[in-house]
Short mmCIF file of C-alpha atoms and ligand atoms in Angstrom, two decimals:
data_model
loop_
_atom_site.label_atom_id
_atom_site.label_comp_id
_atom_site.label_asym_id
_atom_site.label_seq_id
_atom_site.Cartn_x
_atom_site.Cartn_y
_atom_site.Cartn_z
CA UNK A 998 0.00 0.00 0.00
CA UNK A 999 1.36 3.87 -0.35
CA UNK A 1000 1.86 5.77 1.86
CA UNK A 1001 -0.70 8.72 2.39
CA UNK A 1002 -1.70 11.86 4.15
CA UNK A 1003 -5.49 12.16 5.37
CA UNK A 1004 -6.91 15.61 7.15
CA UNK A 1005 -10.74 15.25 8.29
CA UNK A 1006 -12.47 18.31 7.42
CA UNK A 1007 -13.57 19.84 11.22
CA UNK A 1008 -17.32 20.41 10.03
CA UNK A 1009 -20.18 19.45 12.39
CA UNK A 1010 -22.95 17.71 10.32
CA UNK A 1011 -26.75 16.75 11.12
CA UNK A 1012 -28.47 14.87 8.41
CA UNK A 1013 -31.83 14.01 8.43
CA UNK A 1014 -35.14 14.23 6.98
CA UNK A 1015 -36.84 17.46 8.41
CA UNK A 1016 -34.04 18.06 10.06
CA UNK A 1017 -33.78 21.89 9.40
CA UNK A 1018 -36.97 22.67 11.71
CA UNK A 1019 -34.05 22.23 14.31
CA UNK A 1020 -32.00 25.10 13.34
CA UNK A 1021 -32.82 27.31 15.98
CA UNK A 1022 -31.83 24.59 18.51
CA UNK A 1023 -28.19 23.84 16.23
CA UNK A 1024 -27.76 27.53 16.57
CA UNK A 1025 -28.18 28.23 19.96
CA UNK A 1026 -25.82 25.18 20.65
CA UNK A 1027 -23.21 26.54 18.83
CA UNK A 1028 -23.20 30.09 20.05
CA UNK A 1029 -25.04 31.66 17.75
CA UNK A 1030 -27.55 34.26 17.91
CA UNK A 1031 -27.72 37.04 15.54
CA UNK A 1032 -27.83 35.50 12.30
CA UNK A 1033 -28.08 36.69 8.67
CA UNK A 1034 -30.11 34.35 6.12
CA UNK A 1035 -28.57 34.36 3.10
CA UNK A 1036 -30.61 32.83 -0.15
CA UNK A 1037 -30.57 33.27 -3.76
CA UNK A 1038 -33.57 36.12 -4.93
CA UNK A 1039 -35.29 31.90 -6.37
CA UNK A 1040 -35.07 30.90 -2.62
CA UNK A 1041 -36.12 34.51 -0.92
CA UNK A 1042 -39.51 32.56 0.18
CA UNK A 1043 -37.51 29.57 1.29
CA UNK A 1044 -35.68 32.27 3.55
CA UNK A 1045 -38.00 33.84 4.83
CA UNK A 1046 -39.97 31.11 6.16
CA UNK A 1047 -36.44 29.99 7.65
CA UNK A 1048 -35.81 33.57 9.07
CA UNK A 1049 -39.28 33.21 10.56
CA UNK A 1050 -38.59 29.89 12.37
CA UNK A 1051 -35.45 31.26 13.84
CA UNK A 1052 -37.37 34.36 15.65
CA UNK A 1053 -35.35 36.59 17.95
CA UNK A 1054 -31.66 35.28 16.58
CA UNK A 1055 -32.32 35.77 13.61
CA UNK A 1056 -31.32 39.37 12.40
CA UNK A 1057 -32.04 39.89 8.72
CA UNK A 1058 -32.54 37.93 5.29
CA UNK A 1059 -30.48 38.73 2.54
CA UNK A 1060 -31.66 36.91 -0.70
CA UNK A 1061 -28.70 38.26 -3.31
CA UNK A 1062 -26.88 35.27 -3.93
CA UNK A 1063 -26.16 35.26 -7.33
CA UNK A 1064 -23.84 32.59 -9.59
CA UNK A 1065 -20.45 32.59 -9.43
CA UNK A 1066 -20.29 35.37 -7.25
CA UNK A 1067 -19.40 38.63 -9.34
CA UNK A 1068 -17.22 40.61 -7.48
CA UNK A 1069 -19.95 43.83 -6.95
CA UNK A 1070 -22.25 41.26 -5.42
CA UNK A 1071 -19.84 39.95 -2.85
CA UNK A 1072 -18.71 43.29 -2.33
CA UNK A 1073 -22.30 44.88 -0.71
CA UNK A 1074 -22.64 41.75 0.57
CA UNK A 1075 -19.42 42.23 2.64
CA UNK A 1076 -20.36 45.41 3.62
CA UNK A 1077 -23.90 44.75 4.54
CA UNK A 1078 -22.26 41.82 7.23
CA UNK A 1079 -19.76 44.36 8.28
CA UNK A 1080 -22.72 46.91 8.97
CA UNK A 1081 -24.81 44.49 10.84
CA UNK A 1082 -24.73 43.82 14.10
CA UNK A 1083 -24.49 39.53 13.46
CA UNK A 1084 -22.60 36.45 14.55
CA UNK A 1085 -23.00 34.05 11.97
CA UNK A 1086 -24.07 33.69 8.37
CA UNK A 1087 -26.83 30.98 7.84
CA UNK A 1088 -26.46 30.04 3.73
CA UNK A 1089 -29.70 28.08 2.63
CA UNK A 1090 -29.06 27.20 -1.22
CA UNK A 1091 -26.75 25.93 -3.80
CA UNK A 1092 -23.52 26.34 -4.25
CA UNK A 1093 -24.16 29.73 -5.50
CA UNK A 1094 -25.57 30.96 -1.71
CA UNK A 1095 -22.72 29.35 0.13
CA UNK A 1096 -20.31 30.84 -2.57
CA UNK A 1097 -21.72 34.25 -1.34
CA UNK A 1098 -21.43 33.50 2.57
CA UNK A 1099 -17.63 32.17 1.68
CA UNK A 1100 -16.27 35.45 0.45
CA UNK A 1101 -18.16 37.04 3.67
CA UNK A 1102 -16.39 34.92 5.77
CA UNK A 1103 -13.29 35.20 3.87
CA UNK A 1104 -13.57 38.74 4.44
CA UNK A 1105 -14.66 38.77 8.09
CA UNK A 1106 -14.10 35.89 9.45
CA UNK A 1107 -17.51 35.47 10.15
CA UNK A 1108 -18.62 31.54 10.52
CA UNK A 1109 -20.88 30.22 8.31
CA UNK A 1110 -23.68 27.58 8.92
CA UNK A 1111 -25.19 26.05 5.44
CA UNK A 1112 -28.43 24.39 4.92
CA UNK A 1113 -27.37 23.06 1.28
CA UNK A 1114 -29.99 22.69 -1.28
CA UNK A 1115 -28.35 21.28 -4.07
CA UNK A 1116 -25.91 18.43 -4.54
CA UNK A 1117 -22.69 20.87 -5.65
CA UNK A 1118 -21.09 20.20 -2.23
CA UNK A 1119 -19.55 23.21 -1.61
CA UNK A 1120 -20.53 23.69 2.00
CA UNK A 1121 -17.31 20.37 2.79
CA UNK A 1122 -14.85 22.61 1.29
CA UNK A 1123 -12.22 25.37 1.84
CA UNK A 1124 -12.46 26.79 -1.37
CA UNK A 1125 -14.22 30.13 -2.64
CA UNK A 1126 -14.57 31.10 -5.97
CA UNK A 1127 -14.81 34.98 -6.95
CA UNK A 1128 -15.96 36.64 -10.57
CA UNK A 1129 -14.30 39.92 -12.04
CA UNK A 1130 -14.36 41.10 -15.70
CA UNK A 1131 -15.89 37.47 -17.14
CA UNK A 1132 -13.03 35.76 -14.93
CA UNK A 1133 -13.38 33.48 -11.69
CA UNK A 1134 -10.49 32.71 -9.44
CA UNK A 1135 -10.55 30.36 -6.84
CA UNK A 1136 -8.73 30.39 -3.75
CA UNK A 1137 -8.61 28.10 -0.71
CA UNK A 1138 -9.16 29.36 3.08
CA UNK A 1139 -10.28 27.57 6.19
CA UNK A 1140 -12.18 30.47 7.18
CA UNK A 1141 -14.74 29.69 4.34
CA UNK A 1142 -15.06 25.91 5.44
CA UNK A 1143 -18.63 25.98 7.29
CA UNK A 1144 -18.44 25.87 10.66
CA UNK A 1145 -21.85 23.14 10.72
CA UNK A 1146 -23.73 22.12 7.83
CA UNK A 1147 -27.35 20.77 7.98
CA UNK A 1148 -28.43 18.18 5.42
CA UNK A 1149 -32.56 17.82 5.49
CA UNK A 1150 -33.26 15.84 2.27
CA UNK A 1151 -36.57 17.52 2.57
CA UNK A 1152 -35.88 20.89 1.18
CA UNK A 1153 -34.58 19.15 -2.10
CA UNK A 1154 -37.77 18.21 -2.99
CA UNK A 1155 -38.01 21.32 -4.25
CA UNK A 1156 -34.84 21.00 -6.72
CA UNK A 1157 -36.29 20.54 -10.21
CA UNK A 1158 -35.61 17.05 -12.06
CA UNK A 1159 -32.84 19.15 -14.61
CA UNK A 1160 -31.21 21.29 -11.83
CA UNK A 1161 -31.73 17.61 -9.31
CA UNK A 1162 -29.67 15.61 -12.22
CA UNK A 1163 -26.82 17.65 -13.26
CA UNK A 1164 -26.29 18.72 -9.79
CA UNK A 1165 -26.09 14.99 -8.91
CA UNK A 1166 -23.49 14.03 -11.74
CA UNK A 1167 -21.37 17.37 -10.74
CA UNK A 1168 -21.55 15.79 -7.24
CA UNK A 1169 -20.32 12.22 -8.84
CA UNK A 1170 -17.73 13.96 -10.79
CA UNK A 1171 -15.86 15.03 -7.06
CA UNK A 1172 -15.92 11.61 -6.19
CA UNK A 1173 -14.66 10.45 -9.69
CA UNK A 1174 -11.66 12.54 -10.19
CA UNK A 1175 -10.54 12.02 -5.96
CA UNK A 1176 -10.35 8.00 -7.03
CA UNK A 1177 -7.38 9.02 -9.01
CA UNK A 1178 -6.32 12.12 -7.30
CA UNK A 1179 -2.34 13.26 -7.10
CA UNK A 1180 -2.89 13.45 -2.69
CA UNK A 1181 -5.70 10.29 -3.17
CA UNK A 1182 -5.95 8.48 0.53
CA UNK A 1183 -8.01 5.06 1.17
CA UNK A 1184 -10.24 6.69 3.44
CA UNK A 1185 -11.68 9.35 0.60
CA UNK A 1186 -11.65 5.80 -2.13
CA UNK A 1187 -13.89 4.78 0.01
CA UNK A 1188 -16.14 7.88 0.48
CA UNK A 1189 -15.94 8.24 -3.35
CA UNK A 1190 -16.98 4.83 -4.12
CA UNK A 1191 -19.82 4.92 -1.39
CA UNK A 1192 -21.02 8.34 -2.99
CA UNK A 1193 -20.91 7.43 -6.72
CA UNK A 1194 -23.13 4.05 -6.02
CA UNK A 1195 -25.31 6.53 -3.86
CA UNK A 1196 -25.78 9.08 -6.66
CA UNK A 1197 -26.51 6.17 -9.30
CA UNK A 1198 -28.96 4.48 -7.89
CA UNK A 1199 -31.03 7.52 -6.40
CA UNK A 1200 -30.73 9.93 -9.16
CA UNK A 1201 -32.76 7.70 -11.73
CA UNK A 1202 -35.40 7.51 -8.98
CA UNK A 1203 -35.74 10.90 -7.88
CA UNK A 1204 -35.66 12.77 -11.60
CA UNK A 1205 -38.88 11.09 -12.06
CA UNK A 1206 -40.51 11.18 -8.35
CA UNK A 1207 -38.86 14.62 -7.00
CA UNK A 1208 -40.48 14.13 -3.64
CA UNK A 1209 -39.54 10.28 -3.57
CA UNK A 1210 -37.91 10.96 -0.08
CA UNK A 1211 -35.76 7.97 0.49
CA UNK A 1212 -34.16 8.69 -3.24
CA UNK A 1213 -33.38 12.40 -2.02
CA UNK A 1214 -31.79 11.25 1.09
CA UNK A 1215 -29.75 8.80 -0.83
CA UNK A 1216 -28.84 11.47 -3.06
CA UNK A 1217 -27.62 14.10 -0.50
CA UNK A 1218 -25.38 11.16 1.34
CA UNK A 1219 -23.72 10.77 -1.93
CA UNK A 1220 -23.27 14.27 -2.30
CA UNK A 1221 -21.76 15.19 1.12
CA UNK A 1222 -19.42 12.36 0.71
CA UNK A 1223 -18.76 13.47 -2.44
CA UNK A 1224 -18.39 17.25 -0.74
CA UNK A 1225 -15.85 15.46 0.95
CA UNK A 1226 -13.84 14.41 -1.68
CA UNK A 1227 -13.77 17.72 -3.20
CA UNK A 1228 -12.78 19.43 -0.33
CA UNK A 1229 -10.28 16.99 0.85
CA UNK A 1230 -8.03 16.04 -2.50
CA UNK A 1231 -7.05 17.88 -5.25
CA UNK A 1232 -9.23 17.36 -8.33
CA UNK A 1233 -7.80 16.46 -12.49
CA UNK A 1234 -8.27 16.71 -15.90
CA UNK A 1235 -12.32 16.77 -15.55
CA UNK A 1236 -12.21 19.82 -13.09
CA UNK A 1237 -9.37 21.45 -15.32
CA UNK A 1238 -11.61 21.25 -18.55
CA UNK A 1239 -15.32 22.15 -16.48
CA UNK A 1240 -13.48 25.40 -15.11
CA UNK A 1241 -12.71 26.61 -18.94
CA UNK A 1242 -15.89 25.51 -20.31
CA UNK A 1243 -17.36 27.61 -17.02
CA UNK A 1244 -14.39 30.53 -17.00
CA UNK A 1245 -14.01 31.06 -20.62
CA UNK A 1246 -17.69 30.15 -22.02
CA UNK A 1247 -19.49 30.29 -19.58
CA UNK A 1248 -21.59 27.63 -19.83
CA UNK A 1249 -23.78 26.66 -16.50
CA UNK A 1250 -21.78 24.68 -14.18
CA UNK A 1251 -23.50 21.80 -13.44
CA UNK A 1252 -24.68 20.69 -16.56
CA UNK A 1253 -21.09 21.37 -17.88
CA UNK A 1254 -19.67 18.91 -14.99
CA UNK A 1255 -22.69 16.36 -16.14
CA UNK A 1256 -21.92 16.28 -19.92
CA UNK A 1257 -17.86 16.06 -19.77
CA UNK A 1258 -17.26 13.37 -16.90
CA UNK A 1259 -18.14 10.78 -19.28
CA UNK A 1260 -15.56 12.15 -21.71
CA UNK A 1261 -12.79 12.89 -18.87
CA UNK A 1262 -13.21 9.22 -17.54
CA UNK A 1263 -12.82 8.01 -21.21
CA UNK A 1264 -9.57 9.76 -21.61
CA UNK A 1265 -8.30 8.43 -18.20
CA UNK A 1266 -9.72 5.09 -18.24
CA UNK A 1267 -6.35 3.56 -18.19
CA UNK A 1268 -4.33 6.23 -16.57
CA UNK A 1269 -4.96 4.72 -13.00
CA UNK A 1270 -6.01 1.21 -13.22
CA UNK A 1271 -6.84 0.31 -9.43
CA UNK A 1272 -8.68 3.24 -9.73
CA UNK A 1273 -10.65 2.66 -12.88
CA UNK A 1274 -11.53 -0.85 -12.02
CA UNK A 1275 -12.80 0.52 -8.67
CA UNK A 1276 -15.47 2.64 -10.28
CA UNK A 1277 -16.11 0.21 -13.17
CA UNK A 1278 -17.54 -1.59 -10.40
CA UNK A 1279 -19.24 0.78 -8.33
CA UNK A 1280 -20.76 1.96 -11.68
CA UNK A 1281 -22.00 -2.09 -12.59
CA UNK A 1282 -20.00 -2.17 -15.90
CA UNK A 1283 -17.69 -5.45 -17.03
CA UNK A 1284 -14.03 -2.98 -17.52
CA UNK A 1285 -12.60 0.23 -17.27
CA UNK A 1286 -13.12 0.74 -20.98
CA UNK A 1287 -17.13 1.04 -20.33
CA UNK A 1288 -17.07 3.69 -17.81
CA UNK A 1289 -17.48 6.76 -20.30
CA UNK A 1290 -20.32 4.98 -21.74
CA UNK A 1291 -21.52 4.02 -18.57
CA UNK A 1292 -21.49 7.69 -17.72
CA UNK A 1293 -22.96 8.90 -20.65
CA UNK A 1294 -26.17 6.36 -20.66
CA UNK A 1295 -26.40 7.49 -17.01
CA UNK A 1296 -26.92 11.11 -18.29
CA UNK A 1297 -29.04 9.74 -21.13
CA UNK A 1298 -31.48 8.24 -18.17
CA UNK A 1299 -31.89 11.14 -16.36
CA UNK A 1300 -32.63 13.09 -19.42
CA UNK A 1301 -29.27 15.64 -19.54
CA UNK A 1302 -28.84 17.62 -22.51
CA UNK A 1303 -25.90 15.46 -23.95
CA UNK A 1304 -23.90 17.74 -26.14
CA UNK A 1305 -22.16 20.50 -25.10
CA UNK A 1306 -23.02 23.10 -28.09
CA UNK A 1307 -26.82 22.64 -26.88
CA UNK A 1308 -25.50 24.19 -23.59
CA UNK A 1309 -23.74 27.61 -25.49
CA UNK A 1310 -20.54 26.23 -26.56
CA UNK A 1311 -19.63 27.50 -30.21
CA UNK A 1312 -18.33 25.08 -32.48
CA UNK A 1313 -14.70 26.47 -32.09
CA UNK A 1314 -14.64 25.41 -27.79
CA UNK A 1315 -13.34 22.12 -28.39
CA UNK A 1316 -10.30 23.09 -29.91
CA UNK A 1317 -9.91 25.95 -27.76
CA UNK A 1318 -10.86 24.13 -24.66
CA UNK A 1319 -7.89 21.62 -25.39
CA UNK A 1320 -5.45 24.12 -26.53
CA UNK A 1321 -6.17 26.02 -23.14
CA UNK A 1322 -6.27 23.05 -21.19
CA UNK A 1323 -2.76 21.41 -22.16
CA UNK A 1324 -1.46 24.79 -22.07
CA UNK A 1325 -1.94 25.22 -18.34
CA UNK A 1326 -2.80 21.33 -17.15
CA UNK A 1327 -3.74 20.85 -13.53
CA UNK A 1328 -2.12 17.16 -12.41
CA UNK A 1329 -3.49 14.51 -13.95
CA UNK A 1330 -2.92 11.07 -13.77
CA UNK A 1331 -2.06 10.43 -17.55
CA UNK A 1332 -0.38 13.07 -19.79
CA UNK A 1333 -1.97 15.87 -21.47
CA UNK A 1334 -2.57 14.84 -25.25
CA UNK A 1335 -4.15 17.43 -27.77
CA UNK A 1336 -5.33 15.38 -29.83
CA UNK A 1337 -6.81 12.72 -28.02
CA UNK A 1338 -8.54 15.39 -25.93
CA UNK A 1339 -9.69 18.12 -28.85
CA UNK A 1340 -11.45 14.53 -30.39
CA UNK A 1341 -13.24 13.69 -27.49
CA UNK A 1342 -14.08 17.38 -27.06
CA UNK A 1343 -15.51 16.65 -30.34
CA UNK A 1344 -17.92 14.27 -29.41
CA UNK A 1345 -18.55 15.47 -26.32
CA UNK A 1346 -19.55 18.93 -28.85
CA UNK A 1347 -22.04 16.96 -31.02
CA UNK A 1348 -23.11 14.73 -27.60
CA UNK A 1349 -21.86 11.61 -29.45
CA UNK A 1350 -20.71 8.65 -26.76
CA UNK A 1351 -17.02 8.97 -25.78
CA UNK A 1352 -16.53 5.65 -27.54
P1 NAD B 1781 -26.95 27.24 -7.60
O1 NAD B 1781 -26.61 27.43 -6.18
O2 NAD B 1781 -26.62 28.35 -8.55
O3 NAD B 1781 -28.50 26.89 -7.69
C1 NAD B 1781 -29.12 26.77 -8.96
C2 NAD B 1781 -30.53 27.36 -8.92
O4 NAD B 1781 -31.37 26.49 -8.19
C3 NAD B 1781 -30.59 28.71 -8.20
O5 NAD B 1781 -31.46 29.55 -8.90
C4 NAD B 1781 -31.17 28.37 -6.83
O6 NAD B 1781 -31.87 29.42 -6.27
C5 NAD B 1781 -32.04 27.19 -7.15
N1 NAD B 1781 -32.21 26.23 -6.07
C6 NAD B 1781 -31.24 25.72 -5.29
N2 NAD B 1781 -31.75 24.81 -4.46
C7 NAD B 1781 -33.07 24.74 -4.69
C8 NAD B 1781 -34.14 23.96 -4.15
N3 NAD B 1781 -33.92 23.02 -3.24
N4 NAD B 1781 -35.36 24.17 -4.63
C9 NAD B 1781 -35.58 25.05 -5.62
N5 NAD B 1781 -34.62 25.81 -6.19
C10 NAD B 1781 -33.38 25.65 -5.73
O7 NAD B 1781 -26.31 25.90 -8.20
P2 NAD B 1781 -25.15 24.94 -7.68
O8 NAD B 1781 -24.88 24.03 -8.81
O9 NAD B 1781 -25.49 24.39 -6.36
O10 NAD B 1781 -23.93 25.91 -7.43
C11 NAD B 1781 -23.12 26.35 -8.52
C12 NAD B 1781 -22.05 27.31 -8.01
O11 NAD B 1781 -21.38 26.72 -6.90
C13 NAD B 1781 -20.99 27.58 -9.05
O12 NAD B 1781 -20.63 28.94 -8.98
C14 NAD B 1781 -19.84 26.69 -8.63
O13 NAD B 1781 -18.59 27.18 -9.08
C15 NAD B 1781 -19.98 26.74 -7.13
N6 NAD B 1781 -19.39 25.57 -6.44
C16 NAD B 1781 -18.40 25.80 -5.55
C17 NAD B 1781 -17.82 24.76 -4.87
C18 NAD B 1781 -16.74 25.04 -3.87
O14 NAD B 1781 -16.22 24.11 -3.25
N7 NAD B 1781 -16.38 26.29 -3.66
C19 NAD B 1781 -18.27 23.44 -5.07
C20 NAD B 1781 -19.29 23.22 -5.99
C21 NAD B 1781 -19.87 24.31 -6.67
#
């Protein structure tokens, strides 16, 4: 066996159905009690019932989470925390919410408790992200690692089937790429393989029963394990090519995560073989060299637009997408091959299977 470094992630979880009507009580416990609701403008009712619930502590709702967090957004969000008088930033939402509540933090150190609403799974992880001029950077900080996250299946119910699948796959796709990861450990294999068979099996169920509860709450497992993953080993080739289909063409981040995965575990199907057989299992196929597929039919099921141009690429991204990729490659555990990748690109264009 290698050798390997593993660092839990100090986050205090509840998970349960319903399990956000105790909020007020998780607050209170840890300290908290003057606390700014933070939603998207889509989730301002969601909010506001929340902000009801948590009477006297709670001391505002702001519902101006936007994605990808453009820079003038965080900034009057900064200054509205700085202005009120508050201990602790409550994020109910996606990735998008607890994206907003990050660069708070980052900024004030304020601690941040997330209700996640999604499957994106950034409430396990350190890093922020941060828009200016068309451009997102990303930046790591433990300050923006929430302090206690609350998982209530419940309130994905209201996630519709499109935004419930692709947020699932992008989910899958953290647990993919930390299989084969540079800093890869056997306690996050494990996590990743738990989450991806968790995320299979539920996401065909709930995309056509959205309140099918014991789906959802198989779904949101998978996706805080897969939270962990993220936030716990560095990510590949798949993450590499989703941030310039996201950065340069901005194409909506989930759904880019759910169409490519099936092209980026193509390319690397032989690049870490303990690693590939491992998921050809969890994912019920015969060999490594039926994962992509695998992947793709997976999407097919859930009814995911397949091709990337019906998401806003133009037809010149998939050259450009490999040329930018190989040009500045995050590690990977296979080389970085133009041509291979601009052909897959290709297919992945036209949504044509990776093999
Ligand atoms: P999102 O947060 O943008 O949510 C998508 C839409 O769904 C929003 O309009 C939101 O209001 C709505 N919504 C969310 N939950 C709902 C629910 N339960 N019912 C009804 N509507 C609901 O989408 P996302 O995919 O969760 O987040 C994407 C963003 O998160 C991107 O900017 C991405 O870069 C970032 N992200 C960051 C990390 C990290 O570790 N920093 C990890 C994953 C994603």
């Amino acid at each position: 066996m290698q050798e390997f470094h593993y660092k839990a992630l100090p986050v205090d979880v509840h998970f349960g159905v319903g399990k956000s009507a105790e909020t007020k009580d998780i607050l209170l416990q840890h300290g908290y009690h003057k606390v700014l609701v933070i939603t998207t403008p889509g989730q301002e009712e969601a909010g506001r019932k929340l902000a009801k619930e948590l009477q006297e502590i709670c001391a505002g709702l702001y519902p101006h989470a936007v994605m990808h967090v453009p820079v003038d957004v965080a900034n009057k969000a900064v200054e509205f925390a700085k202005e009120s008088d508050i201990d602790c930033c409550l994020a109910l939402g996606g990735g998008s919410t607890i994206g907003l509540a990050k660069i708070i933090a980052l900024k004030t150190h304020l601690p941040i408790v997330a209700i996640p609403t999604t499957y994106a799974g950034s409430e396990m992880t350190t890093i922020y992200g941060l828009t200016k001029n068309n451009l997102k950077t990303t930046g790591k900080d433990s300050h923006v690692l929430p302090k206690v996250v609350i998982y209530d299946p419940k309130l994905n119910q209201a996630l519709p089937a499109k935004i419930s699948a692709c947020s699932g796959m992008n989910a899958m796709a953290h647990a993919v790429e930390a299989l084969y990861a540079k800093d890869k450990n056997p306690i996050i294999s494990l996590m990743a393989i738990e989450s991806i068979k968790a995320l299979k099996s539920s996401l065909p169920v709930l995309v056509k029963e959205l309140t099918n509860i014991s789906a959802r709450q198989k779904a949101s497992y998978g996706a805080w394990l897969a939270g962990i993953c993220l936030g716990s080993v560095g990510m590949a080739i798949h993450h590499k090519i989703c941030h310039t289909l996201g950065g340069t063409f901005n194409l909506p981040h989930a759904q880019a995560h759910a169409i490519t995965l099936a092209y980026s575990v193509h390319y690397n199907r032989n690049a870490d073989i303990e690693a590939m057989d491992r998921l050809a299992e969890a994912l019920d196929v015969s060999s490594r060299e039926e994962v992509g597929l695998a992947i793709y039919r997976l999407n097919q099921s859930l009814g995911i637009e397949l091709a990337l141009k019906d998401i806003g690429l133009p037809e010149e991204g998939p050259a450009d997408v490999a040329r930018m990729v190989c040009d500045s490659p995050y590690y990977n555990p296979r080389e970085y091959n133009y041509d291979e990748l601009e052909g897959l690109l290709q297919r992945a264009y036209k949504g044509l299977p990776p093999a």
